[in-house]
């Protein structure tokens, strides 16, 4: 099965470590998104796999073929790695029609005239741009130009398609449309996509696997809903999700039955882990996604509304609890007056408990309020 493997891959410039000992397997036909804040090493990682940047250490294989190995000196050029690129700047040839832009690369690869005609027609259809075949790039919108660039990249049937922030030049509406198209395209073409973005929503909605990095170090490599629901550490929990997860400092004491007594925000609670865990520190941080902090008349926690932001489909309510502001998401068109007293509860069994020192997520579980 063709897949990409990165084994102990690092990139250093002088003493600066841009990518630190990265191990990762990119499965055939997956849609892997390299995600993380600016400067975390996403583009460097993509460029090393693509053959545009030479790693300092490690080994990379594509489809079982070693394309880079620091020990043996193997380093296949990008042209020999059977890959396609799509970057922020689509770089279409302005003097060529859409048809010519797509066929140009195939001519260079010495495809027959008939094969080129058929392949370009197929690509025009998949990208829904058949009607623009005879237009020049300047006669197309940004989104249409982008689809031409994708068609051109996919036409030679690369094993892997690399994309570096390909939607960042588009307006919000077009970006959202193109996300749908990209996801559909991935399903229709059976290609492997490796994609760089710093937009967590883009990663969550498109990826089959998210590779979240920080300071050159891999933080988590999992399907998006696992990254969201079972974050490895505080950084991951905070980076993914909007509104962000609520973090509450808490003092923890593990009881003989395995449950954990928590003191936080002047309240006492019991945390019941979903699976056995052992706390190494009493300094913990409780992590609650906004959808699990529920406003309801039966809630046992007294709070007040700090502000409410209704957006129609849902309302984000900022709740004031013991001088800390927490976010709750209420579904439906509801509004809440400022300083309004409310009751809330912490629901579900996807509450995270982090070790405040190591920042690792040490347990997932549910909360019972005491007293
Ligand atoms: P962004 O989202 O801002 O594009 P990124 O996560 O893609 O960021 P990279 O472009 O991979 O980040 O860069 C990782 C780090 O390596 C950055 O701190 C950057 O300044 C550094 N870096 C990149 N290229 C070089 C270079 N040629 N020489 C020295 N340092 C570099």
Short mmCIF file of C-alpha atoms and ligand atoms in Angstrom, two decimals:
data_model
loop_
_atom_site.label_atom_id
_atom_site.label_comp_id
_atom_site.label_asym_id
_atom_site.label_seq_id
_atom_site.Cartn_x
_atom_site.Cartn_y
_atom_site.Cartn_z
CA UNK A 1 0.00 0.00 0.00
CA UNK A 2 1.62 3.33 -0.99
CA UNK A 3 2.21 5.53 1.99
CA UNK A 4 4.69 8.06 3.29
CA UNK A 5 6.85 7.40 6.31
CA UNK A 6 8.95 9.91 8.23
CA UNK A 7 11.46 8.26 10.55
CA UNK A 8 13.29 10.46 13.11
CA UNK A 9 13.25 13.42 10.72
CA UNK A 10 14.79 16.68 11.98
CA UNK A 11 15.67 19.98 10.37
CA UNK A 12 18.15 22.38 11.91
CA UNK A 13 19.46 25.71 10.72
CA UNK A 14 22.60 26.27 12.80
CA UNK A 15 21.49 25.79 16.41
CA UNK A 16 17.86 26.44 15.59
CA UNK A 17 15.69 23.31 15.46
CA UNK A 18 12.76 23.86 13.07
CA UNK A 19 11.53 20.23 13.12
CA UNK A 20 12.55 17.94 15.96
CA UNK A 21 12.66 14.13 15.57
CA UNK A 22 9.39 13.75 13.71
CA UNK A 23 7.98 10.23 13.26
CA UNK A 24 4.83 9.94 11.21
CA UNK A 25 3.08 7.57 8.83
CA UNK A 26 0.83 9.12 6.19
CA UNK A 27 -1.51 6.40 4.95
CA UNK A 28 -2.42 5.99 1.30
CA UNK A 29 -5.48 8.07 0.36
CA UNK A 30 -5.48 9.99 3.63
CA UNK A 31 -5.95 13.75 3.93
CA UNK A 32 -3.27 14.77 6.41
CA UNK A 33 -3.22 18.34 7.67
CA UNK A 34 -0.11 19.84 9.24
CA UNK A 35 -1.50 22.31 11.76
CA UNK A 36 0.03 24.66 14.28
CA UNK A 37 0.89 28.27 15.07
CA UNK A 38 3.13 30.36 12.82
CA UNK A 39 6.73 29.12 12.82
CA UNK A 40 6.01 25.67 14.30
CA UNK A 41 7.59 23.83 11.35
CA UNK A 42 4.59 22.90 9.15
CA UNK A 43 5.93 24.22 5.85
CA UNK A 44 9.41 22.87 6.56
CA UNK A 45 7.90 19.41 7.15
CA UNK A 46 5.88 19.58 3.92
CA UNK A 47 8.89 20.77 1.94
CA UNK A 48 11.09 17.98 3.35
CA UNK A 49 8.58 15.31 2.26
CA UNK A 50 8.24 16.96 -1.13
CA UNK A 51 12.00 17.15 -1.69
CA UNK A 52 12.24 20.94 -1.61
CA UNK A 53 14.15 21.04 1.68
CA UNK A 54 16.90 18.67 2.83
CA UNK A 55 16.42 17.25 6.34
CA UNK A 56 19.38 17.34 8.72
CA UNK A 57 18.60 13.88 10.02
CA UNK A 58 16.28 10.94 9.44
CA UNK A 59 14.72 8.96 6.64
CA UNK A 60 11.68 9.48 4.40
CA UNK A 61 10.02 6.82 2.26
CA UNK A 62 7.24 7.29 -0.30
CA UNK A 63 5.44 4.22 -1.55
CA UNK A 64 8.17 1.99 -0.09
CA UNK A 65 10.93 3.88 -1.94
CA UNK A 66 13.52 5.67 0.17
CA UNK A 67 13.49 9.25 -1.11
CA UNK A 68 15.75 10.60 1.64
CA UNK A 69 18.16 8.95 4.03
CA UNK A 70 20.70 11.06 5.94
CA UNK A 71 22.86 7.99 6.66
CA UNK A 72 23.21 6.65 3.13
CA UNK A 73 23.04 10.04 1.42
CA UNK A 74 19.97 9.15 -0.69
CA UNK A 75 18.12 12.35 -1.67
CA UNK A 76 15.73 12.10 -4.62
CA UNK A 77 14.84 15.42 -6.23
CA UNK A 78 11.24 16.69 -6.06
CA UNK A 79 10.81 15.85 -9.75
CA UNK A 80 11.52 12.17 -9.04
CA UNK A 81 9.09 11.86 -6.11
CA UNK A 82 5.87 11.63 -8.20
CA UNK A 83 4.11 14.42 -6.39
CA UNK A 84 2.07 17.55 -7.16
CA UNK A 85 2.12 20.97 -5.53
CA UNK A 86 -0.44 23.61 -4.90
CA UNK A 87 0.71 26.75 -3.18
CA UNK A 88 -0.92 30.00 -2.04
CA UNK A 89 -0.01 31.67 -5.28
CA UNK A 90 -1.60 29.60 -8.05
CA UNK A 91 0.91 30.79 -10.66
CA UNK A 92 -1.26 30.03 -13.69
CA UNK A 93 0.27 30.97 -17.05
CA UNK A 94 -1.52 34.24 -17.95
CA UNK A 95 -1.03 33.82 -21.72
CA UNK A 96 -2.52 30.33 -21.78
CA UNK A 97 -6.19 29.33 -21.70
CA UNK A 98 -7.52 27.13 -18.93
CA UNK A 99 -7.24 24.10 -21.25
CA UNK A 100 -3.63 24.96 -22.12
CA UNK A 101 -2.71 25.57 -18.48
CA UNK A 102 -3.90 22.07 -17.60
CA UNK A 103 -2.46 20.32 -20.67
CA UNK A 104 0.97 22.00 -20.55
CA UNK A 105 2.46 19.67 -17.92
CA UNK A 106 1.14 16.58 -19.70
CA UNK A 107 2.78 17.70 -22.97
CA UNK A 108 6.08 18.00 -21.10
CA UNK A 109 5.58 14.46 -19.84
CA UNK A 110 5.13 13.41 -23.52
CA UNK A 111 1.55 12.20 -23.13
CA UNK A 112 -0.19 11.50 -26.48
CA UNK A 113 -2.52 14.19 -27.86
CA UNK A 114 -5.56 11.95 -27.37
CA UNK A 115 -4.61 11.04 -23.77
CA UNK A 116 -4.09 14.74 -22.96
CA UNK A 117 -7.48 15.68 -24.42
CA UNK A 118 -9.24 12.99 -22.41
CA UNK A 119 -7.41 13.77 -19.17
CA UNK A 120 -7.99 17.53 -19.40
CA UNK A 121 -11.70 16.94 -20.13
CA UNK A 122 -11.88 14.66 -17.09
CA UNK A 123 -10.19 17.23 -14.85
CA UNK A 124 -12.38 20.07 -16.15
CA UNK A 125 -15.42 17.97 -15.28
CA UNK A 126 -14.22 16.95 -11.79
CA UNK A 127 -13.41 20.57 -10.93
CA UNK A 128 -16.62 21.85 -12.58
CA UNK A 129 -14.79 24.28 -14.88
CA UNK A 130 -15.59 22.76 -18.31
CA UNK A 131 -17.37 25.96 -19.34
CA UNK A 132 -14.17 27.99 -18.76
CA UNK A 133 -11.85 25.82 -20.89
CA UNK A 134 -11.19 28.59 -23.44
CA UNK A 135 -10.89 31.49 -21.01
CA UNK A 136 -7.68 33.08 -19.81
CA UNK A 137 -6.85 33.22 -16.05
CA UNK A 138 -7.55 36.99 -15.96
CA UNK A 139 -11.14 36.22 -17.00
CA UNK A 140 -11.73 34.01 -13.94
CA UNK A 141 -12.59 34.66 -10.29
CA UNK A 142 -10.10 33.71 -7.55
CA UNK A 143 -11.99 30.52 -6.75
CA UNK A 144 -12.19 29.51 -10.41
CA UNK A 145 -8.46 30.17 -10.85
CA UNK A 146 -7.83 28.00 -7.85
CA UNK A 147 -9.82 25.15 -9.33
CA UNK A 148 -7.78 25.44 -12.54
CA UNK A 149 -4.61 25.26 -10.44
CA UNK A 150 -5.91 22.13 -8.71
CA UNK A 151 -6.87 20.57 -12.07
CA UNK A 152 -3.40 21.33 -13.44
CA UNK A 153 -1.76 19.77 -10.37
CA UNK A 154 -3.92 16.64 -10.40
CA UNK A 155 -3.80 16.06 -14.18
CA UNK A 156 -0.54 14.03 -14.23
CA UNK A 157 -2.04 11.78 -11.50
CA UNK A 158 0.55 12.46 -8.78
CA UNK A 159 0.63 9.89 -5.99
CA UNK A 160 0.57 12.69 -3.47
CA UNK A 161 -0.73 16.23 -3.64
CA UNK A 162 0.96 18.80 -1.41
CA UNK A 163 -0.89 21.99 -0.56
CA UNK A 164 0.48 24.91 1.45
CA UNK A 165 -2.32 27.21 2.68
CA UNK A 166 -4.04 27.01 -0.74
CA UNK A 167 -7.18 28.82 0.42
CA UNK A 168 -5.58 31.72 2.29
CA UNK A 169 -6.01 34.19 -0.59
CA UNK A 170 -9.75 33.62 -0.86
CA UNK A 171 -12.54 35.49 0.92
CA UNK A 172 -14.39 33.75 3.74
CA UNK A 173 -17.36 32.59 1.65
CA UNK A 174 -15.24 31.22 -1.15
CA UNK A 175 -12.91 29.57 1.33
CA UNK A 176 -15.83 27.75 2.86
CA UNK A 177 -17.07 26.65 -0.60
CA UNK A 178 -13.62 25.48 -1.60
CA UNK A 179 -13.32 23.43 1.60
CA UNK A 180 -16.39 21.48 0.53
CA UNK A 181 -14.95 21.06 -2.97
CA UNK A 182 -11.55 19.94 -1.66
CA UNK A 183 -13.10 17.33 0.57
CA UNK A 184 -15.20 16.07 -2.33
CA UNK A 185 -12.15 16.13 -4.60
CA UNK A 186 -10.20 14.03 -2.14
CA UNK A 187 -12.94 11.40 -2.14
CA UNK A 188 -13.29 11.49 -5.96
CA UNK A 189 -9.59 11.29 -6.86
CA UNK A 190 -8.33 8.62 -4.43
CA UNK A 191 -5.14 10.70 -4.00
CA UNK A 192 -3.21 11.32 -0.81
CA UNK A 193 -3.39 14.96 0.26
CA UNK A 194 -0.85 16.60 2.57
CA UNK A 195 -1.98 20.09 3.48
CA UNK A 196 -0.57 22.92 5.60
CA UNK A 197 -2.74 25.41 7.46
CA UNK A 198 -2.76 27.35 10.71
CA UNK A 199 -6.57 27.46 10.62
CA UNK A 200 -7.88 24.91 13.09
CA UNK A 201 -11.37 24.95 11.57
CA UNK A 202 -9.94 24.07 8.17
CA UNK A 203 -8.00 21.20 9.74
CA UNK A 204 -10.96 19.94 11.72
CA UNK A 205 -13.33 19.96 8.77
CA UNK A 206 -11.05 18.58 6.05
CA UNK A 207 -8.52 16.18 7.52
CA UNK A 208 -8.64 12.45 8.00
CA UNK A 209 -5.62 12.97 10.31
CA UNK A 210 -4.39 16.15 11.96
CA UNK A 211 -0.68 16.54 12.72
CA UNK A 212 -0.54 19.31 15.31
CA UNK A 213 2.91 20.81 15.89
CA UNK A 214 4.43 23.32 18.29
CA UNK A 215 8.01 24.62 18.23
CA UNK A 216 9.02 21.86 15.79
CA UNK A 217 7.64 19.11 18.03
CA UNK A 218 4.70 16.86 17.19
CA UNK A 219 1.98 17.33 19.80
CA UNK A 220 -0.68 14.95 18.48
CA UNK A 221 -1.29 12.96 15.29
CA UNK A 222 -4.85 11.68 15.23
CA UNK A 223 -8.21 12.01 13.45
CA UNK A 224 -9.68 15.50 14.05
CA UNK A 225 -12.44 14.36 16.37
CA UNK A 226 -9.89 12.52 18.53
CA UNK A 227 -7.73 15.64 18.67
CA UNK A 228 -10.82 17.60 19.72
CA UNK A 229 -12.29 15.04 22.11
CA UNK A 230 -9.13 13.49 23.60
CA UNK A 231 -6.38 16.14 23.43
CA UNK A 232 -2.95 14.92 24.54
CA UNK A 233 -2.10 18.09 26.41
CA UNK A 234 -3.13 21.66 27.28
CA UNK A 235 -1.65 23.09 24.08
CA UNK A 236 -3.70 20.78 21.85
CA UNK A 237 -6.86 21.33 23.90
CA UNK A 238 -6.44 25.10 23.64
CA UNK A 239 -5.46 25.22 19.95
CA UNK A 240 -8.42 23.22 18.66
CA UNK A 241 -12.03 24.32 19.13
CA UNK A 242 -13.83 27.64 18.94
CA UNK A 243 -14.90 28.91 21.48
CA UNK A 244 -11.87 27.44 23.19
CA UNK A 245 -11.98 24.91 26.00
CA UNK A 246 -12.55 26.29 29.52
CA UNK A 247 -9.56 25.74 31.80
CA UNK A 248 -10.07 25.81 35.58
CA UNK A 249 -7.19 25.50 38.08
CA UNK A 250 -8.07 22.81 40.58
CA UNK A 251 -6.60 21.08 43.59
CA UNK A 252 -6.96 17.32 43.29
CA UNK A 253 -6.86 14.44 45.73
CA UNK A 254 -7.20 10.88 44.52
CA UNK A 255 -9.52 8.73 46.65
CA UNK A 256 -9.09 4.98 47.32
CA UNK A 257 -11.86 4.13 44.82
CA UNK A 258 -9.87 5.85 42.03
CA UNK A 259 -12.12 8.88 41.79
CA UNK A 260 -10.63 12.34 42.32
CA UNK A 261 -11.86 15.00 44.72
CA UNK A 262 -11.48 18.44 43.21
CA UNK A 263 -11.52 21.91 44.75
CA UNK A 264 -11.95 24.68 42.25
CA UNK A 265 -13.70 28.04 41.97
CA UNK A 266 -14.85 27.70 45.59
CA UNK A 267 -16.69 24.49 44.72
CA UNK A 268 -16.14 20.84 45.60
CA UNK A 269 -16.59 18.14 42.99
CA UNK A 270 -15.79 14.51 42.29
CA UNK A 271 -14.12 13.59 39.01
CA UNK A 272 -14.87 10.01 37.96
CA UNK A 273 -12.31 8.88 35.36
CA UNK A 274 -13.52 6.77 32.42
CA UNK A 275 -10.55 4.45 32.89
CA UNK A 276 -8.11 3.92 35.77
CA UNK A 277 -5.57 6.69 36.19
CA UNK A 278 -3.05 7.70 38.82
CA UNK A 279 -2.39 11.32 39.62
CA UNK A 280 1.21 12.36 40.10
CA UNK A 281 0.45 15.89 41.25
CA UNK A 282 -2.34 17.60 43.14
CA UNK A 283 -2.03 20.65 40.90
CA UNK A 284 -4.44 19.95 38.08
CA UNK A 285 -6.42 21.85 35.46
CA UNK A 286 -9.93 20.89 34.59
CA UNK A 287 -10.76 21.21 30.87
CA UNK A 288 -14.39 21.63 29.87
CA UNK A 289 -15.52 22.15 26.27
CA UNK A 290 -18.15 24.93 26.05
CA UNK A 291 -20.84 22.47 24.91
CA UNK A 292 -20.47 20.50 28.16
CA UNK A 293 -21.04 23.55 30.36
CA UNK A 294 -24.81 23.61 30.22
CA UNK A 295 -27.14 26.35 31.38
CA UNK A 296 -30.22 24.73 32.93
CA UNK A 297 -32.66 25.30 35.79
CA UNK A 298 -31.63 21.98 37.34
CA UNK A 299 -27.90 22.85 37.40
CA UNK A 300 -26.17 22.89 40.79
CA UNK A 301 -23.68 25.66 40.01
CA UNK A 302 -24.79 29.26 40.57
CA UNK A 303 -23.34 31.78 38.14
CA UNK A 304 -24.21 34.99 36.29
CA UNK A 305 -24.23 35.98 32.64
CA UNK A 306 -21.26 38.20 31.78
CA UNK A 307 -22.29 38.61 28.15
CA UNK A 308 -24.15 36.65 25.50
CA UNK A 309 -23.29 36.50 21.79
CA UNK A 310 -26.23 35.12 19.82
CA UNK A 311 -25.39 34.18 16.22
CA UNK A 312 -28.75 32.70 15.25
CA UNK A 313 -28.00 28.99 15.19
CA UNK A 314 -26.28 29.12 18.58
CA UNK A 315 -25.37 31.54 21.34
CA UNK A 316 -22.00 31.73 23.06
CA UNK A 317 -22.61 32.75 26.65
CA UNK A 318 -19.76 34.06 28.77
CA UNK A 319 -20.52 32.95 32.30
CA UNK A 320 -19.02 34.55 35.38
CA UNK A 321 -18.22 32.01 38.06
CA UNK A 322 -16.15 33.16 41.08
CA UNK A 323 -14.53 35.93 39.00
CA UNK A 324 -13.52 33.50 36.26
CA UNK A 325 -15.14 33.80 32.83
CA UNK A 326 -16.20 30.54 31.21
CA UNK A 327 -17.77 29.89 27.80
CA UNK A 328 -20.95 27.94 27.25
CA UNK A 329 -22.59 27.24 23.91
CA UNK A 330 -26.38 27.15 23.85
CA UNK A 331 -27.92 25.78 20.66
CA UNK A 332 -30.84 27.64 19.09
CA UNK A 333 -31.70 31.33 18.84
CA UNK A 334 -31.56 32.39 22.51
CA UNK A 335 -30.38 35.50 24.27
CA UNK A 336 -29.46 36.13 27.90
CA UNK A 337 -29.45 39.51 29.64
CA UNK A 338 -26.19 40.74 31.16
CA UNK A 339 -25.74 39.96 34.89
CA UNK A 340 -28.71 37.59 34.76
CA UNK A 341 -28.39 34.87 37.47
CA UNK A 342 -28.26 31.36 35.98
CA UNK A 343 -27.67 27.80 37.05
CA UNK A 344 -25.35 25.52 35.16
CA UNK A 345 -23.97 21.99 35.18
CA UNK A 346 -20.97 20.14 33.76
CA UNK A 347 -22.30 17.34 31.61
CA UNK A 348 -21.03 14.27 29.77
CA UNK A 349 -17.98 12.06 30.22
CA UNK A 350 -15.58 13.99 27.98
CA UNK A 351 -14.22 16.30 30.68
CA UNK A 352 -10.41 16.50 30.68
CA UNK A 353 -8.09 16.57 33.66
CA UNK A 354 -4.60 17.95 32.96
CA UNK A 355 -1.50 17.77 35.11
CA UNK A 356 -0.64 21.44 35.72
CA UNK A 357 3.13 20.71 35.74
CA UNK A 358 3.56 18.38 32.75
CA UNK A 359 0.48 19.82 30.94
CA UNK A 360 -0.42 16.25 29.85
CA UNK A 361 -4.05 15.15 29.86
CA UNK A 362 -4.02 12.53 32.62
CA UNK A 363 -7.69 11.50 32.62
CA UNK A 364 -11.00 11.88 30.84
CA UNK A 365 -14.19 11.48 32.82
CA UNK A 366 -17.29 13.02 34.29
CA UNK A 367 -17.98 15.47 37.11
CA UNK A 368 -20.32 15.14 40.08
CA UNK A 369 -20.84 18.28 42.16
CA UNK A 370 -20.54 17.75 45.93
CA UNK A 371 -22.43 19.65 48.57
P1 LIG B 1 3.87 29.75 9.02
O1 LIG B 1 2.50 29.28 9.42
O2 LIG B 1 4.20 31.10 9.55
O3 LIG B 1 4.16 29.57 7.55
P2 LIG B 1 5.37 27.30 9.62
O4 LIG B 1 4.84 26.48 10.75
O5 LIG B 1 5.07 26.81 8.24
O6 LIG B 1 4.92 28.81 9.82
P3 LIG B 1 8.13 27.04 8.88
O7 LIG B 1 8.06 27.87 7.64
O8 LIG B 1 8.20 25.56 8.72
O9 LIG B 1 6.92 27.40 9.85
O10 LIG B 1 9.37 27.54 9.73
C1 LIG B 1 9.73 26.91 10.95
C2 LIG B 1 10.82 27.73 11.60
O11 LIG B 1 12.01 27.61 10.83
C3 LIG B 1 10.50 29.21 11.69
O12 LIG B 1 10.89 29.67 12.97
C4 LIG B 1 11.34 29.84 10.60
O13 LIG B 1 11.73 31.15 10.95
C5 LIG B 1 12.51 28.89 10.51
N1 LIG B 1 13.08 28.86 9.15
C6 LIG B 1 12.41 28.53 8.03
N2 LIG B 1 13.23 28.59 6.95
C7 LIG B 1 14.45 28.95 7.43
C8 LIG B 1 15.74 29.18 6.83
N3 LIG B 1 15.91 29.03 5.52
N4 LIG B 1 16.75 29.55 7.65
C9 LIG B 1 16.57 29.67 8.98
N5 LIG B 1 15.40 29.46 9.61
C10 LIG B 1 14.35 29.11 8.85
#
